[in-house]
PDB file of C-alpha atoms in Angstrom:
ATOM      1  CA  MET A  89      44.018-176.200  79.194  1.00  0.00           C
ATOM      2  CA  SER A  90      44.886-175.437  82.770  1.00  0.00           C
ATOM      3  CA  PRO A  91      48.642-174.759  82.825  1.00  0.00           C
ATOM      4  CA  ALA A  92      49.940-171.972  80.641  1.00  0.00           C
ATOM      5  CA  VAL A  93      52.244-173.297  77.956  1.00  0.00           C
ATOM      6  CA  GLY A  94      55.713-171.893  77.387  1.00  0.00           C
ATOM      7  CA  PHE A  95      56.552-169.500  74.586  1.00  0.00           C
ATOM      8  CA  LYS A  96      58.609-172.080  72.664  1.00  0.00           C
ATOM      9  CA  LYS A  97      55.734-174.544  72.657  1.00  0.00           C
ATOM     10  CA  GLN A  98      53.310-171.795  71.715  1.00  0.00           C
ATOM     11  CA  GLY A  99      55.568-170.697  68.874  1.00  0.00           C
ATOM     12  CA  LEU A 100      55.977-174.254  67.628  1.00  0.00           C
ATOM     13  CA  ALA A 101      52.212-174.751  67.705  1.00  0.00           C
ATOM     14  CA  CYS A 102      51.722-171.546  65.704  1.00  0.00           C
ATOM     15  CA  ALA A 103      54.324-172.676  63.162  1.00  0.00           C
ATOM     16  CA  ILE A 104      52.644-176.065  62.709  1.00  0.00           C
ATOM     17  CA  GLY A 105      49.231-174.454  62.390  1.00  0.00           C
ATOM     18  CA  GLY A 106      50.493-171.808  59.974  1.00  0.00           C
ATOM     19  CA  VAL A 107      51.981-174.450  57.681  1.00  0.00           C
ATOM     20  CA  ALA A 108      48.740-176.444  57.802  1.00  0.00           C
ATOM     21  CA  TYR A 109      46.833-173.245  56.943  1.00  0.00           C
ATOM     22  CA  PHE A 110      48.668-172.485  53.698  1.00  0.00           C
ATOM     23  CA  LEU A 111      48.840-176.127  52.597  1.00  0.00           C
ATOM     24  CA  GLY A 112      45.077-176.011  52.147  1.00  0.00           C
ATOM     25  CA  PHE A 113      45.214-173.359  49.437  1.00  0.00           C
ATOM     26  CA  VAL A 114      45.898-173.297  45.698  1.00  0.00           C
ATOM     27  CA  GLY A 115      49.353-174.600  44.868  1.00  0.00           C
ATOM     28  CA  PHE A 116      49.260-177.230  47.609  1.00  0.00           C
ATOM     29  CA  GLY A 117      45.651-178.418  47.536  1.00  0.00           C
ATOM     30  CA  GLN A 118      45.429-180.163  50.914  1.00  0.00           C
ATOM     31  CA  PHE A 119      42.017-178.612  51.584  1.00  0.00           C
ATOM     32  CA  TYR A 120      41.167-180.980  54.436  1.00  0.00           C
ATOM     33  CA  LEU A 121      43.842-179.333  56.605  1.00  0.00           C
ATOM     34  CA  ALA A 122      41.694-176.205  56.813  1.00  0.00           C
ATOM     35  CA  TRP A 123      39.262-178.169  58.993  1.00  0.00           C
ATOM     36  CA  VAL A 124      41.942-178.605  61.677  1.00  0.00           C
ATOM     37  CA  CYS A 125      44.580-175.915  61.058  1.00  0.00           C
ATOM     38  CA  PHE A 126      43.321-173.622  63.832  1.00  0.00           C
ATOM     39  CA  LEU A 127      43.686-176.301  66.511  1.00  0.00           C
ATOM     40  CA  PRO A 128      47.354-175.504  67.287  1.00  0.00           C
ATOM     41  CA  LEU A 129      46.596-171.777  67.509  1.00  0.00           C
ATOM     42  CA  LEU A 130      43.591-172.314  69.786  1.00  0.00           C
ATOM     43  CA  TRP A 131      45.799-174.418  72.041  1.00  0.00           C
ATOM     44  CA  ALA A 132      48.561-171.799  72.049  1.00  0.00           C
ATOM     45  CA  ILE A 133      46.243-168.941  73.049  1.00  0.00           C
ATOM     46  CA  SER A 134      44.113-170.931  75.490  1.00  0.00           C
ATOM     47  CA  ASN A 135      45.535-169.317  78.641  1.00  0.00           C
ATOM     48  CA  VAL A 136      47.040-166.038  77.505  1.00  0.00           C
ATOM     49  CA  THR A 137      45.881-162.435  77.461  1.00  0.00           C
ATOM     50  CA  PRO A 138      44.219-161.075  74.305  1.00  0.00           C
ATOM     51  CA  ARG A 139      47.351-158.993  73.670  1.00  0.00           C
ATOM     52  CA  ARG A 140      49.545-162.103  73.790  1.00  0.00           C
ATOM     53  CA  ALA A 141      47.035-163.860  71.539  1.00  0.00           C
ATOM     54  CA  LEU A 142      47.443-161.013  69.043  1.00  0.00           C
ATOM     55  CA  GLY A 143      51.177-161.668  68.838  1.00  0.00           C
ATOM     56  CA  LEU A 144      50.815-165.434  68.593  1.00  0.00           C
ATOM     57  CA  GLY A 145      48.128-165.063  65.951  1.00  0.00           C
ATOM     58  CA  ALA A 146      50.339-162.691  63.976  1.00  0.00           C
ATOM     59  CA  LEU A 147      53.138-165.289  64.103  1.00  0.00           C
ATOM     60  CA  TYR A 148      50.706-167.971  62.956  1.00  0.00           C
ATOM     61  CA  GLY A 149      49.408-165.722  60.196  1.00  0.00           C
ATOM     62  CA  GLY A 150      52.844-164.615  59.070  1.00  0.00           C
ATOM     63  CA  ILE A 151      53.953-168.215  58.601  1.00  0.00           C
ATOM     64  CA  ALA A 152      50.711-169.003  56.789  1.00  0.00           C
ATOM     65  CA  MET A 153      51.239-166.109  54.384  1.00  0.00           C
ATOM     66  CA  LEU A 154      54.913-166.943  53.790  1.00  0.00           C
ATOM     67  CA  GLY A 155      53.738-170.209  52.283  1.00  0.00           C
ATOM     68  CA  GLY A 156      50.733-168.762  50.508  1.00  0.00           C
ATOM     69  CA  TYR A 157      52.421-165.797  48.850  1.00  0.00           C
ATOM     70  CA  TYR A 158      55.720-167.389  47.801  1.00  0.00           C
ATOM     71  CA  TRP A 159      55.009-166.256  44.228  1.00  0.00           C
ATOM     72  CA  VAL A 160      55.221-162.564  45.178  1.00  0.00           C
ATOM     73  CA  ILE A 161      59.031-162.652  44.971  1.00  0.00           C
ATOM     74  CA  HIS A 162      58.851-163.632  41.301  1.00  0.00           C
ATOM     75  CA  LEU A 163      56.081-161.093  40.685  1.00  0.00           C
ATOM     76  CA  LEU A 164      58.136-158.227  42.119  1.00  0.00           C
ATOM     77  CA  ARG A 165      61.257-159.228  40.201  1.00  0.00           C
ATOM     78  CA  GLU A 166      59.448-159.842  36.922  1.00  0.00           C
ATOM     79  CA  PHE A 167      57.024-156.909  36.809  1.00  0.00           C
ATOM     80  CA  ALA A 168      58.423-154.347  39.268  1.00  0.00           C
ATOM     81  CA  HIS A 169      62.017-155.116  38.165  1.00  0.00           C
ATOM     82  CA  LEU A 170      63.216-155.192  41.771  1.00  0.00           C
ATOM     83  CA  PRO A 171      66.522-156.828  42.737  1.00  0.00           C
ATOM     84  CA  LEU A 172      66.216-159.969  44.835  1.00  0.00           C
ATOM     85  CA  PRO A 173      66.910-158.290  48.221  1.00  0.00           C
ATOM     86  CA  LEU A 174      64.153-155.704  47.687  1.00  0.00           C
ATOM     87  CA  ALA A 175      61.777-158.337  46.333  1.00  0.00           C
ATOM     88  CA  MET A 176      62.414-160.430  49.442  1.00  0.00           C
ATOM     89  CA  LEU A 177      61.809-157.405  51.667  1.00  0.00           C
ATOM     90  CA  GLY A 178      58.544-156.629  49.905  1.00  0.00           C
ATOM     91  CA  TYR A 179      57.495-160.260  50.251  1.00  0.00           C
ATOM     92  CA  LEU A 180      58.235-160.317  53.991  1.00  0.00           C
ATOM     93  CA  LEU A 181      56.415-157.028  54.604  1.00  0.00           C
ATOM     94  CA  LEU A 182      53.400-158.230  52.644  1.00  0.00           C
ATOM     95  CA  CYS A 183      53.256-161.513  54.554  1.00  0.00           C
ATOM     96  CA  ALA A 184      53.552-159.733  57.896  1.00  0.00           C
ATOM     97  CA  TYR A 185      50.746-157.336  56.969  1.00  0.00           C
ATOM     98  CA  GLN A 186      48.434-159.981  55.524  1.00  0.00           C
ATOM     99  CA  GLY A 187      49.200-162.358  58.395  1.00  0.00           C
ATOM    100  CA  PHE A 188      48.346-159.740  61.005  1.00  0.00           C
ATOM    101  CA  SER A 189      44.691-160.350  60.113  1.00  0.00           C
ATOM    102  CA  LEU A 190      45.001-163.731  61.813  1.00  0.00           C
ATOM    103  CA  GLY A 191      46.519-161.981  64.793  1.00  0.00           C
ATOM    104  CA  VAL A 192      43.366-159.865  65.018  1.00  0.00           C
ATOM    105  CA  ILE A 193      41.250-163.023  64.729  1.00  0.00           C
ATOM    106  CA  ALA A 194      43.223-164.640  67.559  1.00  0.00           C
ATOM    107  CA  PHE A 195      42.886-161.472  69.660  1.00  0.00           C
ATOM    108  CA  LEU A 196      39.116-161.351  69.209  1.00  0.00           C
ATOM    109  CA  THR A 197      38.754-165.086  69.837  1.00  0.00           C
ATOM    110  CA  ARG A 198      40.639-164.784  73.103  1.00  0.00           C
ATOM    111  CA  TRP A 199      38.880-161.551  74.090  1.00  0.00           C
ATOM    112  CA  LEU A 200      35.487-163.221  73.673  1.00  0.00           C
ATOM    113  CA  ALA A 201      36.693-166.180  75.716  1.00  0.00           C
ATOM    114  CA  GLN A 202      38.030-163.981  78.499  1.00  0.00           C
ATOM    115  CA  HIS A 203      35.345-161.303  78.705  1.00  0.00           C
ATOM    116  CA  ALA A 204      32.202-162.974  77.343  1.00  0.00           C
ATOM    117  CA  ARG A 205      33.071-166.535  78.459  1.00  0.00           C
ATOM    118  CA  TRP A 206      32.555-167.824  74.936  1.00  0.00           C
ATOM    119  CA  PRO A 207      34.157-171.174  74.123  1.00  0.00           C
ATOM    120  CA  ALA A 208      36.362-171.414  71.053  1.00  0.00           C
ATOM    121  CA  VAL A 209      33.630-173.152  69.072  1.00  0.00           C
ATOM    122  CA  TRP A 210      31.596-169.915  69.073  1.00  0.00           C
ATOM    123  CA  ALA A 211      34.352-167.324  69.399  1.00  0.00           C
ATOM    124  CA  LEU A 212      36.479-168.414  66.417  1.00  0.00           C
ATOM    125  CA  PRO A 213      33.731-168.333  63.743  1.00  0.00           C
ATOM    126  CA  VAL A 214      32.500-164.978  65.038  1.00  0.00           C
ATOM    127  CA  ALA A 215      36.044-163.598  64.860  1.00  0.00           C
ATOM    128  CA  LEU A 216      36.408-164.858  61.287  1.00  0.00           C
ATOM    129  CA  VAL A 217      33.095-163.289  60.257  1.00  0.00           C
ATOM    130  CA  VAL A 218      34.001-159.952  61.844  1.00  0.00           C
ATOM    131  CA  VAL A 219      37.597-159.667  60.636  1.00  0.00           C
ATOM    132  CA  GLU A 220      37.786-161.255  57.177  1.00  0.00           C
ATOM    133  CA  PRO A 221      35.395-158.910  55.301  1.00  0.00           C
ATOM    134  CA  TRP A 222      36.756-155.742  56.922  1.00  0.00           C
ATOM    135  CA  TYR A 223      40.507-156.226  57.153  1.00  0.00           C
ATOM    136  CA  PRO A 224      42.161-154.035  54.465  1.00  0.00           C
ATOM    137  CA  PHE A 225      44.011-156.811  52.639  1.00  0.00           C
ATOM    138  CA  LEU A 226      46.356-155.845  49.830  1.00  0.00           C
ATOM    139  CA  PHE A 227      45.478-159.184  48.214  1.00  0.00           C
ATOM    140  CA  PRO A 228      41.982-160.042  49.507  1.00  0.00           C
ATOM    141  CA  HIS A 229      41.370-163.658  50.417  1.00  0.00           C
ATOM    142  CA  PHE A 230      39.053-165.708  52.603  1.00  0.00           C
ATOM    143  CA  PHE A 231      39.692-168.767  54.720  1.00  0.00           C
ATOM    144  CA  GLY A 232      36.944-170.507  52.758  1.00  0.00           C
ATOM    145  CA  ASN A 233      39.013-170.229  49.554  1.00  0.00           C
ATOM    146  CA  SER A 234      40.880-173.293  50.796  1.00  0.00           C
ATOM    147  CA  GLN A 235      37.878-175.478  49.934  1.00  0.00           C
ATOM    148  CA  TYR A 236      38.091-174.896  46.182  1.00  0.00           C
ATOM    149  CA  ARG A 237      38.445-178.645  45.575  1.00  0.00           C
ATOM    150  CA  PHE A 238      35.677-179.703  47.963  1.00  0.00           C
ATOM    151  CA  LEU A 239      32.767-178.906  45.668  1.00  0.00           C
ATOM    152  CA  TRP A 240      30.078-180.371  47.899  1.00  0.00           C
ATOM    153  CA  ILE A 241      30.880-177.884  50.658  1.00  0.00           C
ATOM    154  CA  THR A 242      31.562-174.815  48.500  1.00  0.00           C
ATOM    155  CA  GLN A 243      28.012-174.723  47.135  1.00  0.00           C
ATOM    156  CA  ILE A 244      26.882-173.160  50.416  1.00  0.00           C
ATOM    157  CA  VAL A 245      28.625-169.953  49.288  1.00  0.00           C
ATOM    158  CA  GLU A 246      25.586-169.347  47.074  1.00  0.00           C
ATOM    159  CA  LEU A 247      23.600-168.744  50.274  1.00  0.00           C
ATOM    160  CA  SER A 248      26.162-167.575  52.823  1.00  0.00           C
ATOM    161  CA  GLY A 249      28.977-166.019  50.822  1.00  0.00           C
ATOM    162  CA  MET A 250      32.628-166.807  51.469  1.00  0.00           C
ATOM    163  CA  VAL A 251      32.297-165.492  55.013  1.00  0.00           C
ATOM    164  CA  GLY A 252      29.719-168.178  55.777  1.00  0.00           C
ATOM    165  CA  LEU A 253      31.981-170.947  54.520  1.00  0.00           C
ATOM    166  CA  GLY A 254      34.844-169.605  56.625  1.00  0.00           C
ATOM    167  CA  ALA A 255      32.553-169.494  59.659  1.00  0.00           C
ATOM    168  CA  LEU A 256      31.620-173.136  59.096  1.00  0.00           C
ATOM    169  CA  LEU A 257      35.297-174.093  58.982  1.00  0.00           C
ATOM    170  CA  GLY A 258      35.821-172.092  62.156  1.00  0.00           C
ATOM    171  CA  LEU A 259      32.937-173.921  63.836  1.00  0.00           C
ATOM    172  CA  ILE A 260      34.456-177.310  63.063  1.00  0.00           C
ATOM    173  CA  ASN A 261      37.923-176.214  64.198  1.00  0.00           C
ATOM    174  CA  GLY A 262      36.419-174.899  67.409  1.00  0.00           C
ATOM    175  CA  ALA A 263      34.306-178.010  67.959  1.00  0.00           C
ATOM    176  CA  LEU A 264      37.288-180.323  67.493  1.00  0.00           C
ATOM    177  CA  TYR A 265      39.323-178.208  69.893  1.00  0.00           C
ATOM    178  CA  GLU A 266      36.528-178.388  72.484  1.00  0.00           C
ATOM    179  CA  LEU A 267      36.313-182.163  72.016  1.00  0.00           C
ATOM    180  CA  LEU A 268      40.065-182.705  72.416  1.00  0.00           C
ATOM    181  CA  ASN A 269      40.229-180.309  75.342  1.00  0.00           C
ATOM    182  CA  ALA A 270      37.393-182.103  77.127  1.00  0.00           C
ATOM    183  CA  ARG A 271      39.134-185.445  76.607  1.00  0.00           C
ATOM    184  CA  LEU A 272      42.452-184.136  77.948  1.00  0.00           C
ATOM    185  CA  GLU A 273      40.794-182.552  80.975  1.00  0.00           C
ATOM    186  CA  ARG A 274      38.632-185.646  81.504  1.00  0.00           C
ATOM    187  CA  ARG A 275      35.390-183.735  81.560  1.00  0.00           C
ATOM    188  CA  SER A 276      32.193-184.061  79.597  1.00  0.00           C
ATOM    189  CA  LEU A 277      31.667-181.982  76.481  1.00  0.00           C
ATOM    190  CA  VAL A 278      28.641-179.704  76.251  1.00  0.00           C
ATOM    191  CA  PRO A 279      26.702-181.562  73.513  1.00  0.00           C
ATOM    192  CA  ILE A 280      25.578-178.492  71.569  1.00  0.00           C
ATOM    193  CA  ARG A 281      29.219-177.542  70.965  1.00  0.00           C
ATOM    194  CA  LEU A 282      29.638-180.629  68.804  1.00  0.00           C
ATOM    195  CA  VAL A 283      26.107-181.321  67.593  1.00  0.00           C
ATOM    196  CA  LEU A 284      25.470-177.874  66.081  1.00  0.00           C
ATOM    197  CA  PRO A 285      28.713-177.655  64.031  1.00  0.00           C
ATOM    198  CA  LEU A 286      28.290-181.227  62.758  1.00  0.00           C
ATOM    199  CA  GLY A 287      24.632-180.621  61.974  1.00  0.00           C
ATOM    200  CA  LEU A 288      25.341-177.439  60.019  1.00  0.00           C
ATOM    201  CA  THR A 289      28.122-179.185  58.116  1.00  0.00           C
ATOM    202  CA  ALA A 290      25.780-182.045  57.238  1.00  0.00           C
ATOM    203  CA  LEU A 291      23.149-179.581  55.981  1.00  0.00           C
ATOM    204  CA  ALA A 292      25.770-177.770  53.895  1.00  0.00           C
ATOM    205  CA  LEU A 293      26.899-181.061  52.342  1.00  0.00           C
ATOM    206  CA  ILE A 294      23.335-182.113  51.571  1.00  0.00           C
ATOM    207  CA  PHE A 295      22.676-178.754  49.931  1.00  0.00           C
ATOM    208  CA  GLY A 296      25.907-179.097  47.954  1.00  0.00           C
ATOM    209  CA  VAL A 297      25.057-182.551  46.623  1.00  0.00           C
ATOM    210  CA  ILE A 298      21.580-181.414  45.573  1.00  0.00           C
ATOM    211  CA  ARG A 299      22.814-178.179  44.019  1.00  0.00           C
ATOM    212  CA  ILE A 300      25.595-179.834  42.023  1.00  0.00           C
ATOM    213  CA  GLY A 301      23.054-182.310  40.659  1.00  0.00           C
ATOM    214  CA  GLN A 302      20.774-179.450  39.639  1.00  0.00           C
ATOM    215  CA  MET A 303      23.566-177.536  37.925  1.00  0.00           C
ATOM    216  CA  ASP A 304      24.873-180.635  36.143  1.00  0.00           C
ATOM    217  CA  ALA A 305      21.391-181.289  34.781  1.00  0.00           C
ATOM    218  CA  ARG A 306      21.045-177.674  33.661  1.00  0.00           C
ATOM    219  CA  SER A 307      24.464-177.771  32.002  1.00  0.00           C
ATOM    220  CA  GLU A 308      23.625-181.020  30.223  1.00  0.00           C
ATOM    221  CA  ALA A 309      20.412-179.536  28.844  1.00  0.00           C
ATOM    222  CA  ALA A 310      21.971-176.239  27.736  1.00  0.00           C
ATOM    223  CA  PRO A 311      22.932-175.619  24.081  1.00  0.00           C
ATOM    224  CA  LYS A 312      26.598-176.325  23.363  1.00  0.00           C
ATOM    225  CA  ILE A 313      29.249-174.513  21.364  1.00  0.00           C
ATOM    226  CA  ASP A 314      32.780-175.610  20.478  1.00  0.00           C
ATOM    227  CA  VAL A 315      35.464-173.262  21.781  1.00  0.00           C
ATOM    228  CA  ALA A 316      39.252-173.182  21.314  1.00  0.00           C
ATOM    229  CA  LEU A 317      41.459-171.210  23.697  1.00  0.00           C
ATOM    230  CA  ILE A 318      44.720-170.100  22.120  1.00  0.00           C
ATOM    231  CA  GLN A 319      47.730-170.197  24.464  1.00  0.00           C
ATOM    232  CA  THR A 320      51.107-169.268  22.968  1.00  0.00           C
ATOM    233  CA  ASN A 321      53.110-169.482  26.196  1.00  0.00           C
ATOM    234  CA  LEU A 322      54.250-165.863  25.888  1.00  0.00           C
ATOM    235  CA  GLY A 323      54.371-163.702  29.014  1.00  0.00           C
ATOM    236  CA  ALA A 324      52.443-160.502  29.673  1.00  0.00           C
ATOM    237  CA  ARG A 325      55.590-158.469  29.021  1.00  0.00           C
ATOM    238  CA  ASP A 326      55.971-160.086  25.579  1.00  0.00           C
ATOM    239  CA  LYS A 327      52.548-158.777  24.587  1.00  0.00           C
ATOM    240  CA  ARG A 328      54.103-155.310  24.254  1.00  0.00           C
ATOM    241  CA  ALA A 329      57.788-156.014  23.759  1.00  0.00           C
ATOM    242  CA  ARG A 330      57.242-158.651  21.050  1.00  0.00           C
ATOM    243  CA  ARG A 331      53.934-157.481  19.595  1.00  0.00           C
ATOM    244  CA  GLU A 332      54.462-158.848  16.065  1.00  0.00           C
ATOM    245  CA  GLU A 333      55.619-162.242  17.348  1.00  0.00           C
ATOM    246  CA  PHE A 334      52.686-162.306  19.765  1.00  0.00           C
ATOM    247  CA  ILE A 335      50.173-161.777  16.952  1.00  0.00           C
ATOM    248  CA  ARG A 336      51.978-164.114  14.539  1.00  0.00           C
ATOM    249  CA  ARG A 337      51.889-167.039  16.980  1.00  0.00           C
ATOM    250  CA  HIS A 338      48.239-166.479  17.802  1.00  0.00           C
ATOM    251  CA  LEU A 339      47.284-166.388  14.130  1.00  0.00           C
ATOM    252  CA  GLU A 340      49.333-169.505  13.405  1.00  0.00           C
ATOM    253  CA  MET A 341      47.791-171.464  16.272  1.00  0.00           C
ATOM    254  CA  SER A 342      44.306-170.204  15.381  1.00  0.00           C
ATOM    255  CA  ARG A 343      44.628-171.459  11.806  1.00  0.00           C
ATOM    256  CA  GLN A 344      45.914-174.793  13.118  1.00  0.00           C
ATOM    257  CA  ALA A 345      42.952-175.087  15.494  1.00  0.00           C
ATOM    258  CA  GLU A 346      40.489-174.289  12.690  1.00  0.00           C
ATOM    259  CA  ALA A 347      42.114-176.848  10.404  1.00  0.00           C
ATOM    260  CA  GLU A 348      42.001-179.595  13.039  1.00  0.00           C
ATOM    261  CA  HIS A 349      38.531-178.673  14.334  1.00  0.00           C
ATOM    262  CA  PRO A 350      36.435-177.147  11.540  1.00  0.00           C
ATOM    263  CA  GLU A 351      33.340-177.360  13.759  1.00  0.00           C
ATOM    264  CA  LEU A 352      34.659-174.578  16.043  1.00  0.00           C
ATOM    265  CA  ASP A 353      32.196-171.816  16.932  1.00  0.00           C
ATOM    266  CA  LEU A 354      34.546-169.546  18.868  1.00  0.00           C
ATOM    267  CA  LEU A 355      38.269-168.796  19.125  1.00  0.00           C
ATOM    268  CA  VAL A 356      39.476-167.068  22.286  1.00  0.00           C
ATOM    269  CA  TRP A 357      42.731-165.151  22.635  1.00  0.00           C
ATOM    270  CA  PRO A 358      43.919-164.186  26.138  1.00  0.00           C
TER     271      PRO A 358
END
């Protein structure tokens, strides 16, 4: 985009994109947002220096992690026995650190655009592939984790790993950005920038459909056993603090399961 956008608009775009990013993950389940969540960030960094892109990406990532790691406050209070202010501080520091990875991705995306003249459709997936496996996350995660509900697309992980799935998502985000940018600037889009991402996505979906069919058939033909999983709704701390009660409840529920389902082959305790 030709004119540089103001900081407020850039910040708002990063906030919108960051919210869309975390909504795709477990706990929210809007996986389809991962296919477009980088669009606001790509717009925000389109005419800035790589250093400015680093800051905007860190803002984007910090907001994304604030939504994704909301459970850390409870974890720190429950298991580290921290008071709420310290738990909040730990949560904010974690989110800033984890989110900085997206700042590095934004930096590299913009650096490739500025120095190698790469469009976003190529620069973003390369940045994801370079940064995600090597960033020293405290809680490792991949962008591709967002597709846990989209089984047709996740089968490609068998061939490409999680990095490959993230790169595919980056390709589509970049392609959509290039398409929208071309429309706004009233210029033609270089066909390969749309055809290649769509073609690779189609191949991944075809592979996924075939592979799921193969695995369903294998599962159907496999020998079966009847399993009961015992869940007493006691916390991890209770396992030590209330050992006798923990065992008593498991035994009671196990006997009940055996009585109701005498055909059981296996009982599993957590």
